[in-house]
Amino acid sequence: MPAQARISRPAAPPLTERQEARRRRILRASARLACRGGFDAVQMREVAESSEVALGTLYRYFPSKVHLLVATMQDQLERLHGTLRKRPPAGERAAERVAETLMRAFFALQSEPDLADAMVRALTFADRSVSPEVDQVSRQTTAIILDAMGQDDPTPEQLSAVRVIEHTWLSALITWLSGRASIAQVKADIDTVCRLIDLPEGAPGSGGGR
């Protein structure tokens, strides 16, 4: 989405330690409720009660349920990233490592399908006002992929490949959640798109051609 098309928000000041702890409680409460009944089970009043914050305070942190669930997805991916760093993929080729990493992420989300469905639905419902939260999800996914690649200074062509991989992974997750794809199909799609990483620069499909 072009930057000029987004609704900009003033940069928020850094959270204090107490505010960050409150935010974490809210995100944990959101995840618990979503695990029990998906998107519809996450009601702002119940989230406020479960996290022991006033409803008005909750809305100051997250203006809507969609904002909250997209932030919950970013938090879940951040936790997953920490786990992946402790046990990184072992493939020799970058494409193998990224495919393994994304399948591990997929299986982690698969273990809580109601939570996964709630977060993905929030992403699909997100409008321009949720752009900062959606961008955080994208940045976290990009960081996971680049870590698996062993790449901390990607070229524009590599970043283009990463974006295509992100889109495919999310699409595969959506089709699985809707019952339109098997796990085997998800793996096949992920394996296929990750091959973009190992294409030489300038090869057709690598993003490096003119």
mmCIF file of N, CA and C in Angstrom, residues 73 77 80 98-99 101-109 120 123 137 141 144-145 162-176 186 189-190 193-194:
data_model
loop_
_atom_site.group_PDB
_atom_site.id
_atom_site.type_symbol
_atom_site.label_atom_id
_atom_site.label_comp_id
_atom_site.label_asym_id
_atom_site.label_seq_id
_atom_site.Cartn_x
_atom_site.Cartn_y
_atom_site.Cartn_z
ATOM 1 N N MET A 73 -1.218 -11.338 16.834
ATOM 2 C CA MET A 73 -0.467 -12.140 15.866
ATOM 3 C C MET A 73 1.000 -11.746 15.858
ATOM 4 N N LEU A 77 4.070 -14.280 16.738
ATOM 5 C CA LEU A 77 5.199 -14.479 15.840
ATOM 6 C C LEU A 77 6.523 -14.124 16.518
ATOM 7 N N LEU A 80 7.378 -17.013 18.655
ATOM 8 C CA LEU A 80 7.834 -18.093 17.791
ATOM 9 C C LEU A 80 9.254 -17.839 17.298
ATOM 10 N N VAL A 98 14.449 -21.891 5.016
ATOM 11 C CA VAL A 98 13.253 -21.051 5.094
ATOM 12 C C VAL A 98 11.994 -21.910 5.040
ATOM 13 N N ALA A 99 11.969 -22.903 4.161
ATOM 14 C CA ALA A 99 10.803 -23.779 4.069
ATOM 15 C C ALA A 99 10.562 -24.510 5.388
ATOM 16 N N THR A 101 11.524 -23.534 8.372
ATOM 17 C CA THR A 101 11.113 -22.532 9.356
ATOM 18 C C THR A 101 9.635 -22.194 9.208
ATOM 19 N N LEU A 102 9.181 -21.965 7.980
ATOM 20 C CA LEU A 102 7.780 -21.580 7.769
ATOM 21 C C LEU A 102 6.830 -22.735 8.053
ATOM 22 N N MET A 103 7.265 -23.962 7.814
ATOM 23 C CA MET A 103 6.416 -25.095 8.169
ATOM 24 C C MET A 103 6.349 -25.263 9.689
ATOM 25 N N ARG A 104 7.447 -24.982 10.377
ATOM 26 C CA ARG A 104 7.395 -25.019 11.840
ATOM 27 C C ARG A 104 6.464 -23.933 12.372
ATOM 28 N N ALA A 105 6.504 -22.759 11.743
ATOM 29 C CA ALA A 105 5.573 -21.698 12.123
ATOM 30 C C ALA A 105 4.140 -22.126 11.844
ATOM 31 N N PHE A 106 3.926 -22.755 10.705
ATOM 32 C CA PHE A 106 2.590 -23.229 10.356
ATOM 33 C C PHE A 106 2.091 -24.245 11.388
ATOM 34 N N PHE A 107 2.936 -25.204 11.760
ATOM 35 C CA PHE A 107 2.517 -26.218 12.726
ATOM 36 C C PHE A 107 2.240 -25.602 14.101
ATOM 37 N N ALA A 108 3.004 -24.560 14.460
ATOM 38 C CA ALA A 108 2.749 -23.875 15.729
ATOM 39 C C ALA A 108 1.360 -23.242 15.714
ATOM 40 N N LEU A 109 0.985 -22.612 14.595
ATOM 41 C CA LEU A 109 -0.349 -22.014 14.480
ATOM 42 C C LEU A 109 -1.421 -23.103 14.368
ATOM 43 N N VAL A 120 -5.882 -14.426 11.654
ATOM 44 C CA VAL A 120 -5.898 -14.274 10.199
ATOM 45 C C VAL A 120 -7.139 -13.505 9.750
ATOM 46 N N LEU A 123 -6.477 -9.903 10.224
ATOM 47 C CA LEU A 123 -5.623 -9.376 9.160
ATOM 48 C C LEU A 123 -6.422 -9.079 7.903
ATOM 49 N N VAL A 137 3.418 -7.030 11.839
ATOM 50 C CA VAL A 137 3.323 -8.461 11.503
ATOM 51 C C VAL A 137 4.241 -8.777 10.331
ATOM 52 N N THR A 141 7.529 -11.244 10.310
ATOM 53 C CA THR A 141 7.636 -12.380 9.387
ATOM 54 C C THR A 141 8.899 -12.276 8.545
ATOM 55 N N ILE A 144 11.891 -13.310 10.563
ATOM 56 C CA ILE A 144 11.970 -14.768 10.709
ATOM 57 C C ILE A 144 12.580 -15.390 9.455
ATOM 58 N N ILE A 145 12.136 -14.939 8.286
ATOM 59 C CA ILE A 145 12.637 -15.495 7.029
ATOM 60 C C ILE A 145 14.111 -15.148 6.826
ATOM 61 N N VAL A 162 11.385 -12.413 -0.578
ATOM 62 C CA VAL A 162 10.828 -12.591 0.767
ATOM 63 C C VAL A 162 9.371 -12.150 0.807
ATOM 64 N N ARG A 163 9.042 -11.035 0.143
ATOM 65 C CA ARG A 163 7.647 -10.579 0.124
ATOM 66 C C ARG A 163 6.731 -11.607 -0.541
ATOM 67 N N VAL A 164 7.190 -12.187 -1.641
ATOM 68 C CA VAL A 164 6.384 -13.210 -2.328
ATOM 69 C C VAL A 164 6.205 -14.429 -1.422
ATOM 70 N N ILE A 165 7.266 -14.798 -0.709
ATOM 71 C CA ILE A 165 7.186 -15.935 0.213
ATOM 72 C C ILE A 165 6.199 -15.638 1.340
ATOM 73 N N GLU A 166 6.254 -14.428 1.890
ATOM 74 C CA GLU A 166 5.300 -14.031 2.941
ATOM 75 C C GLU A 166 3.865 -14.156 2.448
ATOM 76 N N HIS A 167 3.592 -13.615 1.263
ATOM 77 C CA HIS A 167 2.234 -13.655 0.718
ATOM 78 C C HIS A 167 1.766 -15.094 0.525
ATOM 79 N N THR A 168 2.659 -15.956 0.033
ATOM 80 C CA THR A 168 2.294 -17.351 -0.204
ATOM 81 C C THR A 168 2.026 -18.076 1.107
ATOM 82 N N TRP A 169 2.873 -17.805 2.111
ATOM 83 C CA TRP A 169 2.689 -18.461 3.416
ATOM 84 C C TRP A 169 1.346 -18.077 4.030
ATOM 85 N N LEU A 170 1.011 -16.798 3.983
ATOM 86 C CA LEU A 170 -0.262 -16.360 4.540
ATOM 87 C C LEU A 170 -1.434 -16.936 3.751
ATOM 88 N N SER A 171 -1.316 -16.948 2.444
ATOM 89 C CA SER A 171 -2.380 -17.513 1.615
ATOM 90 C C SER A 171 -2.560 -18.997 1.898
ATOM 91 N N ALA A 172 -1.445 -19.714 2.060
ATOM 92 C CA ALA A 172 -1.519 -21.141 2.373
ATOM 93 C C ALA A 172 -2.198 -21.365 3.726
ATOM 94 N N LEU A 173 -1.894 -20.499 4.687
ATOM 95 C CA LEU A 173 -2.526 -20.602 6.001
ATOM 96 C C LEU A 173 -4.034 -20.378 5.894
ATOM 97 N N ILE A 174 -4.429 -19.383 5.108
ATOM 98 C CA ILE A 174 -5.853 -19.082 4.933
ATOM 99 C C ILE A 174 -6.580 -20.248 4.274
ATOM 100 N N THR A 175 -5.990 -20.812 3.218
ATOM 101 C CA THR A 175 -6.665 -21.913 2.521
ATOM 102 C C THR A 175 -6.748 -23.157 3.402
ATOM 103 N N TRP A 176 -5.726 -23.375 4.252
ATOM 104 C CA TRP A 176 -5.814 -24.512 5.166
ATOM 105 C C TRP A 176 -6.901 -24.283 6.210
ATOM 106 N N VAL A 186 -0.057 -27.436 1.537
ATOM 107 C CA VAL A 186 0.624 -26.271 2.121
ATOM 108 C C VAL A 186 2.132 -26.428 2.004
ATOM 109 N N ASP A 189 3.384 -25.940 -1.565
ATOM 110 C CA ASP A 189 3.402 -24.533 -1.969
ATOM 111 C C ASP A 189 4.574 -23.789 -1.325
ATOM 112 N N ILE A 190 4.815 -24.057 -0.046
ATOM 113 C CA ILE A 190 5.916 -23.395 0.646
ATOM 114 C C ILE A 190 7.264 -23.810 0.048
ATOM 115 N N VAL A 193 7.689 -21.990 -3.433
ATOM 116 C CA VAL A 193 7.977 -20.557 -3.438
ATOM 117 C C VAL A 193 9.344 -20.257 -2.820
ATOM 118 N N CYS A 194 9.788 -21.082 -1.874
ATOM 119 C CA CYS A 194 11.085 -20.828 -1.245
ATOM 120 C C CYS A 194 12.251 -21.037 -2.212
#
